[in-house]
Coordinates of C-alpha atoms and ligand atoms in Angstrom, one line a residue:
Chain Y
M1 CA 20.3 20.0 6.1
T2 CA 19.1 17.0 4.1
Q3 CA 15.5 16.6 3.4
Q4 CA 15.4 13.5 5.6
N5 CA 16.3 15.1 8.8
K6 CA 14.7 18.5 8.2
N7 CA 12.4 19.5 11.0
H8 CA 9.1 20.2 9.2
M9 CA 7.6 21.8 12.3
I10 CA 10.0 24.7 12.4
P11 CA 8.3 27.9 11.2
T12 CA 9.8 31.0 9.5
A13 CA 9.3 34.5 10.9
C14 CA 7.6 36.6 8.3
K15 CA 6.9 40.3 8.4
I16 CA 3.4 41.7 8.2
I17 CA 3.1 44.2 5.3
S18 CA -0.4 45.4 5.9
V19 CA -3.7 44.6 7.6
V20 CA -7.0 45.2 6.0
K21 CA -10.1 45.1 8.2
E22 CA -12.7 43.5 6.0
T23 CA -15.2 43.2 8.8
D24 CA -15.1 43.6 12.6
I25 CA -13.9 40.1 13.1
E26 CA -12.4 39.2 9.7
W27 CA -9.1 40.8 8.8
T28 CA -6.7 40.2 5.9
F29 CA -3.1 40.0 6.8
R30 CA -0.6 40.5 3.9
V31 CA 2.7 38.9 4.9
E32 CA 6.1 38.8 3.3
S33 CA 6.7 35.2 2.3
P34 CA 9.5 33.2 0.7
F35 CA 7.1 30.2 0.2
K36 CA 5.9 29.0 -3.1
A37 CA 2.2 27.9 -3.0
N38 CA -0.6 26.7 -5.1
H39 CA -4.1 28.2 -5.1
G40 CA -6.2 26.6 -2.3
Q41 CA -3.3 25.4 -0.1
F42 CA -3.0 26.5 3.5
M43 CA -0.2 27.4 5.9
Q44 CA 0.2 26.9 9.6
L45 CA 0.4 30.4 11.2
S46 CA 1.8 30.7 14.7
V47 CA 2.6 33.0 17.5
P48 CA 5.4 31.9 19.8
K49 CA 4.2 30.6 23.2
I50 CA 0.6 30.8 22.1
G51 CA 0.0 28.2 19.4
E52 CA -0.7 27.5 15.7
A53 CA -3.7 27.6 13.4
P54 CA -4.2 26.3 9.8
I55 CA -5.2 29.2 7.6
S56 CA -6.0 29.2 3.9
I57 CA -3.9 31.3 1.6
S58 CA -6.3 34.0 0.3
E59 CA -3.9 35.6 -2.2
I60 CA -0.5 34.7 -3.6
G61 CA 1.7 37.6 -4.9
D62 CA 5.3 38.3 -5.7
G63 CA 7.0 37.8 -2.3
Y64 CA 3.9 38.0 -0.3
M65 CA 0.8 36.0 0.8
D66 CA -2.6 37.0 2.2
F67 CA -4.4 35.3 5.0
T68 CA -8.0 36.3 5.9
L69 CA -8.6 35.4 9.5
R70 CA -11.6 35.3 11.7
A71 CA -10.8 36.0 15.3
V72 CA -12.4 33.1 17.2
G73 CA -9.9 32.0 19.9
K74 CA -6.5 31.7 21.3
V75 CA -4.3 32.0 18.3
T76 CA -6.4 34.1 16.0
N77 CA -7.2 36.6 18.8
E78 CA -3.5 37.0 19.4
I79 CA -2.8 37.5 15.7
F80 CA -5.4 40.3 15.7
E81 CA -3.1 42.1 18.2
K82 CA -0.5 42.4 15.5
Q83 CA 0.0 45.2 13.0
A84 CA 2.2 46.0 9.9
G85 CA 5.9 45.5 10.8
D86 CA 5.2 42.8 13.4
F87 CA 6.0 39.2 12.7
L88 CA 3.9 36.1 12.1
F89 CA 5.4 32.6 12.0
L90 CA 4.6 30.4 9.0
R91 CA 5.2 26.9 7.9
G92 CA 3.9 25.1 4.9
P93 CA 2.4 25.3 2.4
Y94 CA 0.2 22.2 3.0
G95 CA -2.6 20.4 1.3
N96 CA -3.3 19.7 -2.4
G97 CA -4.9 23.0 -3.5
W98 CA -7.3 23.5 -6.5
P99 CA -6.7 21.4 -9.6
V100 CA -6.0 24.5 -11.7
E101 CA -4.9 22.8 -14.9
E102 CA -8.1 20.7 -14.8
L103 CA -10.2 23.8 -14.4
K104 CA -8.7 25.6 -17.3
D105 CA -10.7 25.9 -20.6
K106 CA -13.9 25.2 -18.8
H107 CA -17.0 27.0 -17.7
L108 CA -16.6 27.4 -14.0
V109 CA -19.3 27.9 -11.4
F110 CA -18.1 29.0 -7.9
I111 CA -20.5 28.8 -5.0
T112 CA -19.2 30.3 -1.7
G113 CA -20.6 30.8 1.7
G114 CA -19.2 33.5 4.0
T115 CA -15.4 33.1 4.7
G116 CA -15.5 30.3 2.1
L117 CA -14.6 33.0 -0.4
A118 CA -11.1 33.2 1.1
P119 CA -9.7 29.9 -0.1
V120 CA -10.9 30.6 -3.7
R121 CA -10.0 34.3 -3.8
S122 CA -6.5 33.8 -5.3
L123 CA -7.9 31.4 -7.9
L124 CA -10.7 33.9 -8.9
N125 CA -8.1 36.6 -9.3
E126 CA -5.9 34.3 -11.4
F127 CA -8.8 33.6 -13.7
Y128 CA -9.8 37.3 -13.7
N129 CA -6.3 38.3 -14.8
N130 CA -6.2 35.5 -17.4
I131 CA -9.8 35.4 -18.4
S132 CA -8.9 33.7 -21.7
S133 CA -7.7 30.6 -19.8
V134 CA -11.3 29.7 -19.0
K135 CA -14.5 29.6 -21.0
S136 CA -16.5 31.6 -18.3
V137 CA -16.8 32.2 -14.6
T138 CA -20.0 32.4 -12.6
L139 CA -19.7 33.4 -9.0
I140 CA -22.5 32.8 -6.5
S141 CA -21.3 34.3 -3.2
G142 CA -23.4 34.6 -0.1
F143 CA -22.9 36.3 3.3
K144 CA -24.9 36.4 6.4
N145 CA -25.5 40.1 6.4
K146 CA -24.2 43.5 5.3
E147 CA -21.6 43.5 8.2
S148 CA -20.0 40.2 7.1
I149 CA -19.3 41.0 3.5
L150 CA -15.6 40.3 2.6
F151 CA -13.4 41.6 -0.2
K152 CA -15.8 44.4 -1.2
D153 CA -13.5 45.9 -3.8
E154 CA -12.8 42.6 -5.4
L155 CA -16.5 41.6 -5.5
K156 CA -17.1 44.8 -7.4
K157 CA -14.1 44.2 -9.7
W158 CA -15.1 40.7 -10.5
Q159 CA -18.4 41.8 -11.9
D160 CA -16.6 43.2 -15.0
K161 CA -15.6 39.8 -16.2
F162 CA -17.6 37.2 -14.2
K163 CA -21.3 36.5 -14.1
T164 CA -22.1 37.2 -10.5
F165 CA -24.9 36.5 -8.0
Y166 CA -24.1 38.2 -4.6
T167 CA -26.6 37.5 -1.9
L168 CA -27.3 38.2 1.8
D169 CA -29.1 35.5 3.8
N170 CA -32.0 37.5 5.1
E171 CA -31.3 41.1 4.5
S172 CA -31.9 43.2 1.4
I173 CA -29.7 46.1 0.5
E174 CA -29.1 47.8 -2.8
G175 CA -27.2 45.9 -5.4
W176 CA -27.5 42.6 -3.5
N177 CA -29.8 39.7 -3.8
S178 CA -31.5 38.2 -0.8
G179 CA -31.7 34.4 0.1
L180 CA -29.3 31.5 0.4
V181 CA -26.8 30.7 -2.3
T182 CA -28.5 27.5 -3.1
N183 CA -31.5 29.5 -4.5
F184 CA -29.3 30.8 -7.3
V185 CA -28.1 27.4 -8.7
K186 CA -31.3 27.3 -10.8
E187 CA -30.2 30.5 -12.6
I188 CA -27.3 28.7 -14.2
D189 CA -27.9 27.2 -17.6
F190 CA -25.7 24.1 -17.3
N191 CA -26.8 22.8 -20.7
S192 CA -25.2 25.8 -22.4
F193 CA -21.8 24.6 -21.0
E194 CA -21.8 21.6 -23.4
D195 CA -20.5 19.2 -20.8
N196 CA -17.4 21.3 -20.3
Y197 CA -17.7 22.7 -16.9
A198 CA -16.8 22.4 -13.2
A199 CA -18.5 23.6 -10.0
I200 CA -16.5 24.7 -7.0
V201 CA -18.1 24.8 -3.6
V202 CA -16.6 26.3 -0.4
G203 CA -18.3 27.3 2.9
P204 CA -19.5 26.0 6.2
P205 CA -20.2 22.3 6.2
I206 CA -24.0 22.7 6.2
M207 CA -23.8 25.0 3.2
M208 CA -21.5 22.7 1.3
K209 CA -23.9 19.8 2.0
F210 CA -26.9 21.6 0.6
A211 CA -25.1 23.2 -2.3
G212 CA -23.9 19.6 -3.3
L213 CA -27.5 18.3 -3.1
E214 CA -28.8 21.3 -5.1
L215 CA -26.2 20.6 -7.9
K216 CA -27.2 17.0 -7.9
K217 CA -30.8 18.1 -8.7
Y218 CA -29.4 19.3 -12.1
N219 CA -27.6 16.0 -12.6
I220 CA -24.2 17.5 -12.3
P221 CA -21.8 14.5 -12.2
D222 CA -19.9 14.0 -8.9
E223 CA -16.5 14.3 -10.6
K224 CA -17.4 17.8 -11.9
I225 CA -18.0 19.1 -8.3
W226 CA -15.0 20.2 -6.1
M227 CA -15.1 21.1 -2.4
S228 CA -12.6 22.4 0.1
F229 CA -12.8 21.0 3.7
E230 CA -11.8 22.3 7.0
R231 CA -11.1 20.2 10.0
K232 CA -9.4 20.6 13.3
M233 CA -5.7 20.2 12.6
S234 CA -2.6 20.1 14.6
C235 CA 0.5 18.9 12.7
A236 CA -0.7 19.4 9.1
I237 CA 1.8 16.7 8.0
G238 CA -0.1 13.5 8.5
K239 CA 1.2 12.6 11.9
C240 CA -1.3 13.4 14.6
G241 CA -4.5 12.2 13.0
H242 CA -6.6 15.2 14.2
C243 CA -7.9 16.0 10.8
R244 CA -8.9 12.4 9.8
I245 CA -12.2 11.4 8.5
D246 CA -11.8 7.6 8.6
E247 CA -8.6 6.9 6.7
T248 CA -8.7 10.2 4.7
Y249 CA -6.3 12.8 6.1
I250 CA -7.6 16.2 5.2
C251 CA -4.1 17.8 5.6
L252 CA -2.5 15.5 3.2
D253 CA -5.2 14.2 0.9
G254 CA -7.2 17.5 0.9
P255 CA -8.4 20.1 1.7
V256 CA -9.7 20.0 -1.8
F257 CA -11.7 16.9 -2.8
P258 CA -13.9 16.0 -5.8
Y259 CA -17.5 15.2 -4.8
T260 CA -16.8 11.5 -5.6
V261 CA -14.7 11.5 -2.4
A262 CA -16.3 14.5 -0.5
K263 CA -19.8 12.9 -0.4
N264 CA -18.4 10.0 1.6
L265 CA -16.5 12.2 4.1
V266 CA -18.9 12.2 7.0
D267 CA -18.0 11.6 10.6
Chain C
M1 CA -13.8 25.5 10.7
A2 CA -16.2 28.0 9.2
G3 CA -19.1 28.0 11.6
Q4 CA -16.9 26.8 14.5
K5 CA -18.8 23.6 14.9
E6 CA -17.6 21.0 17.4
I7 CA -17.6 17.7 15.5
R8 CA -17.3 15.2 18.4
N9 CA -19.2 16.5 21.5
K10 CA -19.1 13.4 23.7
A11 CA -16.1 11.8 25.4
S12 CA -17.3 8.5 24.0
E13 CA -17.2 9.8 20.5
R14 CA -13.7 11.1 21.0
M15 CA -12.6 7.8 22.5
R16 CA -14.0 6.0 19.5
Y17 CA -12.1 8.4 17.2
K18 CA -8.9 7.8 19.1
L19 CA -9.2 4.1 19.0
L20 CA -9.9 4.0 15.3
H21 CA -6.8 6.2 14.8
K22 CA -4.6 3.9 16.8
F23 CA -5.9 0.6 15.4
H24 CA -7.4 1.2 12.0
D25 CA -7.3 4.5 10.1
Y26 CA -3.6 5.2 10.3
K27 CA -2.6 1.8 9.1
E28 CA -5.2 1.9 6.4
R29 CA -3.9 5.3 5.1
F30 CA -0.2 4.7 5.3
K31 CA -0.1 0.9 4.8
T32 CA 2.5 0.6 7.6
R33 CA 1.6 -0.5 11.0
H34 CA -0.8 0.3 13.8
M35 CA -0.2 3.6 15.6
C36 CA -0.2 2.2 19.1
V37 CA 2.9 0.3 20.2
G38 CA 1.3 -0.8 23.4
C39 CA 3.5 1.1 25.8
G40 CA 0.7 1.9 28.2
R41 CA 1.8 5.4 28.9
C42 CA -1.7 6.8 28.3
I43 CA -3.1 4.6 31.0
H44 CA -1.0 6.4 33.6
R45 CA -1.6 9.7 32.0
C46 CA -5.4 9.3 31.9
P47 CA -7.2 11.1 34.8
E48 CA -9.9 8.3 34.8
A49 CA -7.3 5.5 34.4
I50 CA -8.9 4.2 31.3
S51 CA -6.8 1.4 30.0
I52 CA -6.2 1.3 26.3
V53 CA -5.4 -2.5 26.6
S54 CA -8.8 -3.4 28.1
T55 CA -10.6 -1.0 25.8
L56 CA -9.0 -2.8 22.9
E57 CA -9.9 -6.1 24.4
K58 CA -13.5 -5.0 24.9
M59 CA -13.6 -3.9 21.3
N60 CA -12.1 -7.1 20.1
N61 CA -14.7 -9.2 22.0
A62 CA -17.5 -7.1 20.6
I63 CA -16.1 -7.7 17.1
V64 CA -15.9 -11.5 17.7
K65 CA -19.4 -11.5 19.0
I66 CA -20.7 -9.6 16.0
T67 CA -18.9 -11.8 13.5
N68 CA -20.1 -15.0 15.3
S69 CA -23.7 -13.9 15.3
N70 CA -23.4 -13.0 11.6
T71 CA -22.0 -16.4 10.7
Q72 CA -24.7 -18.2 12.7
E73 CA -27.5 -16.6 10.7
Ligands
LIG1 C1 -7.4 23.8 5.9 C2 -8.0 24.9 6.8 C3 -8.1 26.2 6.4 C4 -8.6 27.2 7.2 N1 -8.6 28.5 6.7 C5 -9.0 29.5 7.5 C6 -9.0 30.8 7.0 O1 -8.6 31.1 5.9 N2 -9.5 31.8 7.9 C7 -9.9 31.5 9.1 O2 -10.2 32.5 9.9 N3 -9.9 30.3 9.6 C8 -9.5 29.2 8.8 N4 -9.5 27.9 9.3 C9 -10.0 27.7 10.7 C10 -8.9 28.1 11.7 O3 -7.8 27.1 11.6 C11 -9.4 28.0 13.1 O4 -10.4 29.0 13.3 C12 -8.3 28.3 14.1 O5 -7.5 27.1 14.2 C13 -8.8 28.7 15.5 O6 -7.6 28.8 16.3 P1 -7.7 29.6 17.7 O7 -6.5 29.1 18.4 O8 -7.8 31.0 17.4 O9 -9.0 29.1 18.3 P2 -9.2 28.1 19.6 O10 -9.0 28.9 20.8 O11 -8.3 26.9 19.4 O12 -10.6 27.7 19.4 C14 -11.8 28.6 19.4 C15 -13.0 27.8 19.1 O13 -12.9 27.4 17.7 C16 -13.0 26.0 17.7 N5 -12.0 25.6 16.6 C17 -10.7 25.8 16.6 N6 -10.1 25.3 15.5 C18 -11.1 24.8 14.7 C19 -11.2 24.2 13.4 N7 -10.1 24.0 12.6 N8 -12.4 23.8 13.0 C20 -13.5 24.0 13.8 N9 -13.5 24.5 15.0 C21 -12.3 25.0 15.5 C22 -12.6 25.5 19.0 O14 -13.2 24.2 19.3 C23 -13.2 26.6 19.9 O15 -14.6 26.4 20.1 C24 -9.0 26.9 8.5 C25 -8.9 25.6 9.0 C26 -8.4 24.6 8.2 C27 -8.3 23.2 8.7
LIG2 S1 -0.5 2.4 24.8 FE1 1.3 3.8 24.3 S2 1.3 3.8 22.1 FE2 -0.7 2.9 22.6 S3 -2.1 4.7 22.6 FE3 -1.3 4.5 24.7 S4 0.4 5.9 24.9 FE4 0.0 5.5 22.7
LIG3 S1 -3.4 17.6 11.0 FE1 -2.1 16.1 11.9 S2 -2.6 14.4 10.6 FE2 -3.7 16.0 9.5

């Protein structure tokens, strides 16, 4: 089939390799995948006769991909009925993903809220495995409470090579800080980065807003801040307009934006 | 979306979003043409028989009014 008349909406059946229950309502599905993707892109996951949902790729491996889903509705609940050996339908990858080349050789500061850790997990692992490709990594990661902590093993592993601040909103348990992620931005000595750094922010809209404002307090220039957006989507290929914020199409132009653009994306 | 927040709660907000899609944003992004071809199918489909044609006309009149009052100042 030529590229021109290829039907972009047709998904591919992919076998589930394993399911890891991170929390009660957030599970990571590892799926066999023939697709090539960049860190920070997303796929459309579907179940026949039920529907489709855009889901970030939370890990890319040799012949497989991970998706970390929260069960919230029609499609995601149905996917939670599946187990290893069953099939998920995938199309994609979509979106721009993280500007990996631009982030290399820099001091990186990641600020994530809750499931916002999923879209940066593969990128964090990439830098963990090639730590010499970056100057340093600082990870500020927050969760609501003990029950909502994701990727426990990896959080632990990352502590070997990254500078980490792990925090729970309003609970204190051993080994964890307490308070919102924005409280930890002041712990970062941006001056020591000699102007060679970038900040990456992912989480619920309200958290991204305040993390952005907090970074601005330290005069971090807009173009050094990167954010990943989520919007209701349907087609993921720039046709339906569901994901639009004015004339910006999140599915095509995003989901990753520099703060120069992100700060104007309000609807 | 993380947090499961509804972005446009009111029907009016959604109608505005639709109109902007059909008559501004799409063209602005893709530099082609407006999305609506004026077929009128949605008028028949709409349970409240809201006419896209008269909605557009209303919007147009409002814009004319705003621009006129701006030039008079
Ligand atoms: C680029 C992108 C990446 C995403 N990555 C992930 C991910 O890695 N893991 C994950 O769990 N989820 C992710 N999401 C959100 C996920 O797409 C929605 O949770 C999913 O579409 C819900 O589908 P459903 O049919 O199960 O729920 P529905 O039955 O359709 O809806 C349940 C409730 O959620 C609301 N809702 C549905 N979709 C969205 C949405 N996109 N934004 C806000 N509210 C919504 C509905 O209004 C309703 O209140 C991502 C979304 C986007 C756009
Ligand atoms: S008039 Fe036709 S083309 Fe225009 S919005 Fe309605 S259904 Fe779509
Ligand atoms: S999801 Fe359809 S245009 Fe972006």
